[in-house]
Amino acid sequence: SHAPLVLIYGQGGSCVRQKKILFDLLLTFLKIGLFTFGGGYAMLAMIENSCVTEKGWISHDDMMNVTVIAESTPGPIAINCATFVGYRQAGLWGALAATLGIVLPSFVIIYSISSLLDNFLEIAVIASAFRGIRIGVDFLILQAAAGMVKKMPKKPLPLAIMAASFLLMLSADLFSWRLSSISLMLLAGVVSLGLFAAGAGKGGNKG
């Protein structure tokens, strides 16, 4: 006779838990979107700190994998990362909550600025503030890069691909070559896959 009550209570508890997760996703990514300047790469360090270190929603390996996937797919990298984390935690509604959280602050701020103020960046105080912010953004991007390098497998192939990619991108900047990061990642994937296939082929021939 108590089975229906237990079932209803269980469903209610699950519903409350789901709402709590959605609210937590929304609030977490609202904070990231509100307090991070400099775009997607600058957000990666804060996303990793919040979602991996503090919340434990994803692992460090997941963060590295989703960064590569997010960079290879259409759309800003930070939004793609938020969508992935939200979906992992609470499915479609979680993806929507996380995406809304990371997009909403910048949308509201930019809309307000464009509506209320003309020549916003020509205001001396604002221009000075943004010069300082740009320096902070550079450090956030370096922090995200350093964190990924630390967690990368210390094997010859990943290290060689990383070094070659760095030299290619540096050369592209210095000599004004037209080389996109997506092309570079696809090339690295092809090289890695080719070496894996060659190694598997040798193993099969030995057998």
mmCIF file of N, CA and C in Angstrom, residues 44-149:
data_model
loop_
_atom_site.group_PDB
_atom_site.id
_atom_site.type_symbol
_atom_site.label_atom_id
_atom_site.label_comp_id
_atom_site.label_asym_id
_atom_site.label_seq_id
_atom_site.Cartn_x
_atom_site.Cartn_y
_atom_site.Cartn_z
ATOM 1 N N LEU A 44 38.953 29.047 -20.778
ATOM 2 C CA LEU A 44 39.270 27.634 -20.554
ATOM 3 C C LEU A 44 39.823 27.374 -19.160
ATOM 4 N N ALA A 45 40.690 28.275 -18.677
ATOM 5 C CA ALA A 45 41.268 28.088 -17.342
ATOM 6 C C ALA A 45 40.175 28.122 -16.270
ATOM 7 N N MET A 46 39.216 29.051 -16.406
ATOM 8 C CA MET A 46 38.139 29.137 -15.423
ATOM 9 C C MET A 46 37.174 27.964 -15.545
ATOM 10 N N ILE A 47 36.905 27.511 -16.772
ATOM 11 C CA ILE A 47 36.038 26.355 -16.966
ATOM 12 C C ILE A 47 36.661 25.122 -16.327
ATOM 13 N N GLU A 48 37.968 24.944 -16.533
ATOM 14 C CA GLU A 48 38.642 23.787 -15.945
ATOM 15 C C GLU A 48 38.644 23.878 -14.418
ATOM 16 N N ASN A 49 38.915 25.053 -13.889
ATOM 17 C CA ASN A 49 38.935 25.217 -12.433
ATOM 18 C C ASN A 49 37.562 24.926 -11.824
ATOM 19 N N SER A 50 36.500 25.428 -12.461
ATOM 20 C CA SER A 50 35.156 25.253 -11.906
ATOM 21 C C SER A 50 34.627 23.837 -12.117
ATOM 22 N N CYS A 51 34.781 23.310 -13.333
ATOM 23 C CA CYS A 51 34.130 22.042 -13.693
ATOM 24 C C CYS A 51 34.954 20.814 -13.338
ATOM 25 N N VAL A 52 36.276 20.961 -13.279
ATOM 26 C CA VAL A 52 37.145 19.820 -12.963
ATOM 27 C C VAL A 52 37.575 19.853 -11.502
ATOM 28 N N THR A 53 38.188 20.966 -11.080
ATOM 29 C CA THR A 53 38.767 21.045 -9.740
ATOM 30 C C THR A 53 37.702 21.201 -8.657
ATOM 31 N N GLU A 54 36.780 22.157 -8.829
ATOM 32 C CA GLU A 54 35.801 22.452 -7.782
ATOM 33 C C GLU A 54 34.606 21.495 -7.803
ATOM 34 N N LYS A 55 34.005 21.313 -8.957
ATOM 35 C CA LYS A 55 32.759 20.538 -9.041
ATOM 36 C C LYS A 55 32.987 19.057 -9.323
ATOM 37 N N GLY A 56 34.078 18.732 -9.994
ATOM 38 C CA GLY A 56 34.326 17.337 -10.356
ATOM 39 C C GLY A 56 33.348 16.810 -11.389
ATOM 40 N N TRP A 57 32.800 17.690 -12.229
ATOM 41 C CA TRP A 57 31.834 17.265 -13.236
ATOM 42 C C TRP A 57 32.479 16.444 -14.341
ATOM 43 N N ILE A 58 33.695 16.819 -14.725
ATOM 44 C CA ILE A 58 34.440 16.080 -15.738
ATOM 45 C C ILE A 58 35.877 15.921 -15.256
ATOM 46 N N SER A 59 36.606 15.017 -15.895
ATOM 47 C CA SER A 59 37.997 14.777 -15.518
ATOM 48 C C SER A 59 38.918 15.688 -16.340
ATOM 49 N N HIS A 60 40.196 15.691 -15.968
ATOM 50 C CA HIS A 60 41.174 16.483 -16.727
ATOM 51 C C HIS A 60 41.283 15.966 -18.156
ATOM 52 N N ASP A 61 41.230 14.631 -18.322
ATOM 53 C CA ASP A 61 41.297 14.062 -19.673
ATOM 54 C C ASP A 61 40.081 14.480 -20.489
ATOM 55 N N ASP A 62 38.896 14.478 -19.849
ATOM 56 C CA ASP A 62 37.689 14.934 -20.541
ATOM 57 C C ASP A 62 37.854 16.380 -20.994
ATOM 58 N N MET A 63 38.445 17.211 -20.146
ATOM 59 C CA MET A 63 38.615 18.629 -20.470
ATOM 60 C C MET A 63 39.528 18.797 -21.681
ATOM 61 N N MET A 64 40.599 18.016 -21.747
ATOM 62 C CA MET A 64 41.496 18.098 -22.894
ATOM 63 C C MET A 64 40.796 17.627 -24.164
ATOM 64 N N ASN A 65 40.039 16.534 -24.052
ATOM 65 C CA ASN A 65 39.346 16.000 -25.222
ATOM 66 C C ASN A 65 38.275 16.960 -25.724
ATOM 67 N N VAL A 66 37.505 17.534 -24.792
ATOM 68 C CA VAL A 66 36.431 18.434 -25.218
ATOM 69 C C VAL A 66 36.999 19.729 -25.788
ATOM 70 N N THR A 67 38.176 20.137 -25.327
ATOM 71 C CA THR A 67 38.812 21.334 -25.889
ATOM 72 C C THR A 67 39.162 21.107 -27.357
ATOM 73 N N VAL A 68 39.711 19.928 -27.663
ATOM 74 C CA VAL A 68 40.041 19.600 -29.054
ATOM 75 C C VAL A 68 38.772 19.516 -29.897
ATOM 76 N N ILE A 69 37.741 18.851 -29.370
ATOM 77 C CA ILE A 69 36.484 18.709 -30.113
ATOM 78 C C ILE A 69 35.825 20.073 -30.318
ATOM 79 N N ALA A 70 35.818 20.879 -29.252
ATOM 80 C CA ALA A 70 35.172 22.191 -29.337
ATOM 81 C C ALA A 70 35.877 23.101 -30.337
ATOM 82 N N GLU A 71 37.197 22.990 -30.426
ATOM 83 C CA GLU A 71 37.944 23.806 -31.377
ATOM 84 C C GLU A 71 37.707 23.332 -32.811
ATOM 85 N N SER A 72 37.389 22.037 -32.963
ATOM 86 C CA SER A 72 37.220 21.466 -34.304
ATOM 87 C C SER A 72 35.804 21.606 -34.840
ATOM 88 N N THR A 73 34.873 22.032 -34.008
ATOM 89 C CA THR A 73 33.477 22.148 -34.419
ATOM 90 C C THR A 73 33.079 23.621 -34.521
ATOM 91 N N PRO A 74 32.018 23.917 -35.282
ATOM 92 C CA PRO A 74 31.596 25.322 -35.431
ATOM 93 C C PRO A 74 31.187 25.944 -34.096
ATOM 94 N N GLY A 75 31.423 27.239 -33.972
ATOM 95 C CA GLY A 75 31.015 27.962 -32.774
ATOM 96 C C GLY A 75 32.183 28.261 -31.853
ATOM 97 N N PRO A 76 32.009 29.229 -30.943
ATOM 98 C CA PRO A 76 33.066 29.589 -29.989
ATOM 99 C C PRO A 76 33.435 28.416 -29.087
ATOM 100 N N ILE A 77 34.709 28.291 -28.786
ATOM 101 C CA ILE A 77 35.201 27.142 -28.032
ATOM 102 C C ILE A 77 34.612 27.078 -26.622
ATOM 103 N N ALA A 78 34.462 28.229 -25.961
ATOM 104 C CA ALA A 78 33.936 28.232 -24.587
ATOM 105 C C ALA A 78 32.477 27.783 -24.553
ATOM 106 N N ILE A 79 31.693 28.212 -25.539
ATOM 107 C CA ILE A 79 30.282 27.803 -25.590
ATOM 108 C C ILE A 79 30.179 26.313 -25.856
ATOM 109 N N ASN A 80 31.012 25.798 -26.759
ATOM 110 C CA ASN A 80 30.996 24.365 -27.040
ATOM 111 C C ASN A 80 31.379 23.546 -25.807
ATOM 112 N N CYS A 81 32.367 24.031 -25.052
ATOM 113 C CA CYS A 81 32.763 23.345 -23.815
ATOM 114 C C CYS A 81 31.617 23.351 -22.798
ATOM 115 N N ALA A 82 30.960 24.503 -22.649
ATOM 116 C CA ALA A 82 29.843 24.610 -21.711
ATOM 117 C C ALA A 82 28.718 23.659 -22.099
ATOM 118 N N THR A 83 28.415 23.596 -23.386
ATOM 119 C CA THR A 83 27.364 22.704 -23.870
ATOM 120 C C THR A 83 27.694 21.246 -23.554
ATOM 121 N N PHE A 84 28.956 20.874 -23.760
ATOM 122 C CA PHE A 84 29.381 19.499 -23.489
ATOM 123 C C PHE A 84 29.242 19.159 -22.006
ATOM 124 N N VAL A 85 29.740 20.042 -21.147
ATOM 125 C CA VAL A 85 29.672 19.794 -19.700
ATOM 126 C C VAL A 85 28.215 19.705 -19.238
ATOM 127 N N GLY A 86 27.383 20.634 -19.715
ATOM 128 C CA GLY A 86 25.974 20.615 -19.340
ATOM 129 C C GLY A 86 25.272 19.340 -19.778
ATOM 130 N N TYR A 87 25.587 18.887 -20.991
ATOM 131 C CA TYR A 87 24.956 17.656 -21.485
ATOM 132 C C TYR A 87 25.407 16.443 -20.689
ATOM 133 N N ARG A 88 26.680 16.415 -20.319
ATOM 134 C CA ARG A 88 27.187 15.291 -19.512
ATOM 135 C C ARG A 88 26.493 15.213 -18.157
ATOM 136 N N GLN A 89 26.140 16.372 -17.603
ATOM 137 C CA GLN A 89 25.547 16.396 -16.269
ATOM 138 C C GLN A 89 24.041 16.191 -16.276
ATOM 139 N N ALA A 90 23.341 16.765 -17.245
ATOM 140 C CA ALA A 90 21.869 16.732 -17.181
ATOM 141 C C ALA A 90 21.217 16.662 -18.556
ATOM 142 N N GLY A 91 21.882 16.067 -19.526
ATOM 143 C CA GLY A 91 21.273 15.876 -20.830
ATOM 144 C C GLY A 91 21.007 17.185 -21.557
ATOM 145 N N LEU A 92 19.940 17.197 -22.352
ATOM 146 C CA LEU A 92 19.627 18.358 -23.185
ATOM 147 C C LEU A 92 19.379 19.606 -22.356
ATOM 148 N N TRP A 93 18.612 19.470 -21.255
ATOM 149 C CA TRP A 93 18.317 20.645 -20.415
ATOM 150 C C TRP A 93 19.587 21.171 -19.749
ATOM 151 N N GLY A 94 20.482 20.275 -19.403
ATOM 152 C CA GLY A 94 21.753 20.701 -18.833
ATOM 153 C C GLY A 94 22.591 21.460 -19.845
ATOM 154 N N ALA A 95 22.593 20.975 -21.098
ATOM 155 C CA ALA A 95 23.324 21.673 -22.159
ATOM 156 C C ALA A 95 22.753 23.069 -22.381
ATOM 157 N N LEU A 96 21.429 23.175 -22.364
ATOM 158 C CA LEU A 96 20.786 24.481 -22.550
ATOM 159 C C LEU A 96 21.097 25.429 -21.390
ATOM 160 N N ALA A 97 21.050 24.902 -20.159
ATOM 161 C CA ALA A 97 21.319 25.738 -18.981
ATOM 162 C C ALA A 97 22.752 26.257 -18.985
ATOM 163 N N ALA A 98 23.724 25.381 -19.275
ATOM 164 C CA ALA A 98 25.125 25.793 -19.286
ATOM 165 C C ALA A 98 25.399 26.784 -20.415
ATOM 166 N N THR A 99 24.830 26.519 -21.583
ATOM 167 C CA THR A 99 25.034 27.419 -22.727
ATOM 168 C C THR A 99 24.421 28.791 -22.460
ATOM 169 N N LEU A 100 23.204 28.796 -21.911
ATOM 170 C CA LEU A 100 22.550 30.068 -21.574
ATOM 171 C C LEU A 100 23.382 30.839 -20.552
ATOM 172 N N GLY A 101 23.911 30.131 -19.558
ATOM 173 C CA GLY A 101 24.701 30.778 -18.515
ATOM 174 C C GLY A 101 25.938 31.462 -19.050
ATOM 175 N N ILE A 102 26.641 30.816 -19.973
ATOM 176 C CA ILE A 102 27.904 31.393 -20.454
ATOM 177 C C ILE A 102 27.673 32.482 -21.505
ATOM 178 N N VAL A 103 26.523 32.458 -22.186
ATOM 179 C CA VAL A 103 26.233 33.438 -23.236
ATOM 180 C C VAL A 103 25.559 34.691 -22.687
ATOM 181 N N LEU A 104 24.692 34.518 -21.692
ATOM 182 C CA LEU A 104 23.834 35.610 -21.231
ATOM 183 C C LEU A 104 24.594 36.852 -20.761
ATOM 184 N N PRO A 105 25.654 36.732 -19.927
ATOM 185 C CA PRO A 105 26.327 37.952 -19.454
ATOM 186 C C PRO A 105 26.873 38.824 -20.581
ATOM 187 N N SER A 106 27.573 38.206 -21.536
ATOM 188 C CA SER A 106 28.150 38.999 -22.623
ATOM 189 C C SER A 106 27.056 39.596 -23.501
ATOM 190 N N PHE A 107 25.971 38.851 -23.719
ATOM 191 C CA PHE A 107 24.875 39.382 -24.530
ATOM 192 C C PHE A 107 24.277 40.627 -23.878
ATOM 193 N N VAL A 108 24.009 40.530 -22.578
ATOM 194 C CA VAL A 108 23.393 41.653 -21.865
ATOM 195 C C VAL A 108 24.323 42.857 -21.846
ATOM 196 N N ILE A 109 25.615 42.621 -21.575
ATOM 197 C CA ILE A 109 26.578 43.726 -21.490
ATOM 198 C C ILE A 109 26.744 44.417 -22.842
ATOM 199 N N ILE A 110 26.977 43.618 -23.894
ATOM 200 C CA ILE A 110 27.182 44.204 -25.219
ATOM 201 C C ILE A 110 25.915 44.909 -25.707
ATOM 202 N N TYR A 111 24.763 44.316 -25.455
ATOM 203 C CA TYR A 111 23.507 44.946 -25.871
ATOM 204 C C TYR A 111 23.313 46.279 -25.144
ATOM 205 N N SER A 112 23.624 46.295 -23.856
ATOM 206 C CA SER A 112 23.468 47.526 -23.073
ATOM 207 C C SER A 112 24.416 48.614 -23.559
ATOM 208 N N ILE A 113 25.669 48.215 -23.805
ATOM 209 C CA ILE A 113 26.655 49.188 -24.265
ATOM 210 C C ILE A 113 26.261 49.770 -25.618
ATOM 211 N N SER A 114 25.872 48.887 -26.544
ATOM 212 C CA SER A 114 25.529 49.352 -27.891
ATOM 213 C C SER A 114 24.259 50.194 -27.889
ATOM 214 N N SER A 115 23.381 49.957 -26.932
ATOM 215 C CA SER A 115 22.127 50.709 -26.877
ATOM 216 C C SER A 115 22.286 52.060 -26.190
ATOM 217 N N LEU A 116 23.140 52.113 -25.159
ATOM 218 C CA LEU A 116 23.187 53.304 -24.317
ATOM 219 C C LEU A 116 24.364 54.223 -24.602
ATOM 220 N N LEU A 117 25.448 53.671 -25.086
ATOM 221 C CA LEU A 117 26.653 54.496 -25.234
ATOM 222 C C LEU A 117 27.211 54.410 -26.642
ATOM 223 N N ASP A 118 27.490 55.555 -27.234
ATOM 224 C CA ASP A 118 28.186 55.621 -28.508
ATOM 225 C C ASP A 118 29.679 55.813 -28.247
ATOM 226 N N ASN A 119 30.486 55.206 -29.115
ATOM 227 C CA ASN A 119 31.955 55.346 -28.999
ATOM 228 C C ASN A 119 32.441 54.932 -27.608
ATOM 229 N N PHE A 120 31.975 53.781 -27.174
ATOM 230 C CA PHE A 120 32.240 53.314 -25.805
ATOM 231 C C PHE A 120 33.738 53.217 -25.513
ATOM 232 N N LEU A 121 34.493 52.617 -26.443
ATOM 233 C CA LEU A 121 35.916 52.394 -26.203
ATOM 234 C C LEU A 121 36.753 53.655 -26.361
ATOM 235 N N GLU A 122 36.137 54.746 -26.815
ATOM 236 C CA GLU A 122 36.868 56.011 -26.924
ATOM 237 C C GLU A 122 36.873 56.791 -25.615
ATOM 238 N N ILE A 123 36.086 56.331 -24.629
ATOM 239 C CA ILE A 123 36.111 56.964 -23.314
ATOM 240 C C ILE A 123 37.443 56.632 -22.644
ATOM 241 N N ALA A 124 38.162 57.640 -22.168
ATOM 242 C CA ALA A 124 39.531 57.455 -21.673
ATOM 243 C C ALA A 124 39.622 56.426 -20.556
ATOM 244 N N VAL A 125 38.718 56.495 -19.599
ATOM 245 C CA VAL A 125 38.752 55.559 -18.463
ATOM 246 C C VAL A 125 38.536 54.123 -18.937
ATOM 247 N N ILE A 126 37.571 53.913 -19.840
ATOM 248 C CA ILE A 126 37.281 52.571 -20.353
ATOM 249 C C ILE A 126 38.458 52.041 -21.159
ATOM 250 N N ALA A 127 39.043 52.894 -21.998
ATOM 251 C CA ALA A 127 40.189 52.471 -22.806
ATOM 252 C C ALA A 127 41.357 52.049 -21.913
ATOM 253 N N SER A 128 41.603 52.792 -20.854
ATOM 254 C CA SER A 128 42.692 52.445 -19.925
ATOM 255 C C SER A 128 42.411 51.125 -19.220
ATOM 256 N N ALA A 129 41.170 50.929 -18.818
ATOM 257 C CA ALA A 129 40.797 49.678 -18.155
ATOM 258 C C ALA A 129 41.005 48.480 -19.075
ATOM 259 N N PHE A 130 40.634 48.622 -20.337
ATOM 260 C CA PHE A 130 40.756 47.500 -21.266
ATOM 261 C C PHE A 130 42.204 47.189 -21.606
ATOM 262 N N ARG A 131 43.084 48.179 -21.534
ATOM 263 C CA ARG A 131 44.513 47.888 -21.736
ATOM 264 C C ARG A 131 45.026 46.969 -20.627
ATOM 265 N N GLY A 132 44.593 47.215 -19.403
ATOM 266 C CA GLY A 132 44.978 46.330 -18.303
ATOM 267 C C GLY A 132 44.331 44.964 -18.406
ATOM 268 N N ILE A 133 43.077 44.941 -18.849
ATOM 269 C CA ILE A 133 42.362 43.670 -18.989
ATOM 270 C C ILE A 133 43.047 42.779 -20.011
ATOM 271 N N ARG A 134 43.538 43.368 -21.102
ATOM 272 C CA ARG A 134 44.199 42.569 -22.142
ATOM 273 C C ARG A 134 45.417 41.828 -21.595
ATOM 274 N N ILE A 135 46.143 42.470 -20.675
ATOM 275 C CA ILE A 135 47.304 41.794 -20.061
ATOM 276 C C ILE A 135 46.839 40.598 -19.237
ATOM 277 N N GLY A 136 45.769 40.798 -18.459
ATOM 278 C CA GLY A 136 45.225 39.691 -17.675
ATOM 279 C C GLY A 136 44.737 38.546 -18.545
ATOM 280 N N VAL A 137 44.149 38.878 -19.693
ATOM 281 C CA VAL A 137 43.660 37.854 -20.628
ATOM 282 C C VAL A 137 44.817 37.003 -21.134
ATOM 283 N N ASP A 138 45.947 37.649 -21.449
ATOM 284 C CA ASP A 138 47.119 36.900 -21.920
ATOM 285 C C ASP A 138 47.559 35.872 -20.881
ATOM 286 N N PHE A 139 47.538 36.248 -19.612
ATOM 287 C CA PHE A 139 47.940 35.318 -18.555
ATOM 288 C C PHE A 139 46.940 34.168 -18.418
ATOM 289 N N LEU A 140 45.647 34.451 -18.582
ATOM 290 C CA LEU A 140 44.636 33.386 -18.517
ATOM 291 C C LEU A 140 44.838 32.366 -19.633
ATOM 292 N N ILE A 141 45.145 32.850 -20.832
ATOM 293 C CA ILE A 141 45.378 31.942 -21.958
ATOM 294 C C ILE A 141 46.631 31.109 -21.719
ATOM 295 N N LEU A 142 47.685 31.744 -21.212
ATOM 296 C CA LEU A 142 48.911 31.006 -20.900
ATOM 297 C C LEU A 142 48.677 29.966 -19.810
ATOM 298 N N GLN A 143 47.852 30.322 -18.814
ATOM 299 C CA GLN A 143 47.545 29.373 -17.747
ATOM 300 C C GLN A 143 46.822 28.148 -18.286
ATOM 301 N N ALA A 144 45.860 28.368 -19.186
ATOM 302 C CA ALA A 144 45.133 27.250 -19.785
ATOM 303 C C ALA A 144 46.076 26.372 -20.603
ATOM 304 N N ALA A 145 46.964 27.000 -21.369
ATOM 305 C CA ALA A 145 47.914 26.241 -22.183
ATOM 306 C C ALA A 145 48.878 25.445 -21.312
ATOM 307 N N ALA A 146 49.393 26.089 -20.245
ATOM 308 C CA ALA A 146 50.337 25.403 -19.356
ATOM 309 C C ALA A 146 49.682 24.216 -18.665
ATOM 310 N N GLY A 147 48.412 24.371 -18.267
ATOM 311 C CA GLY A 147 47.700 23.269 -17.620
ATOM 312 C C GLY A 147 47.541 22.081 -18.545
ATOM 313 N N MET A 148 47.248 22.341 -19.817
ATOM 314 C CA MET A 148 47.088 21.242 -20.773
ATOM 315 C C MET A 148 48.412 20.552 -21.060
ATOM 316 N N VAL A 149 49.484 21.332 -21.141
ATOM 317 C CA VAL A 149 50.795 20.741 -21.386
ATOM 318 C C VAL A 149 51.206 19.837 -20.225
#
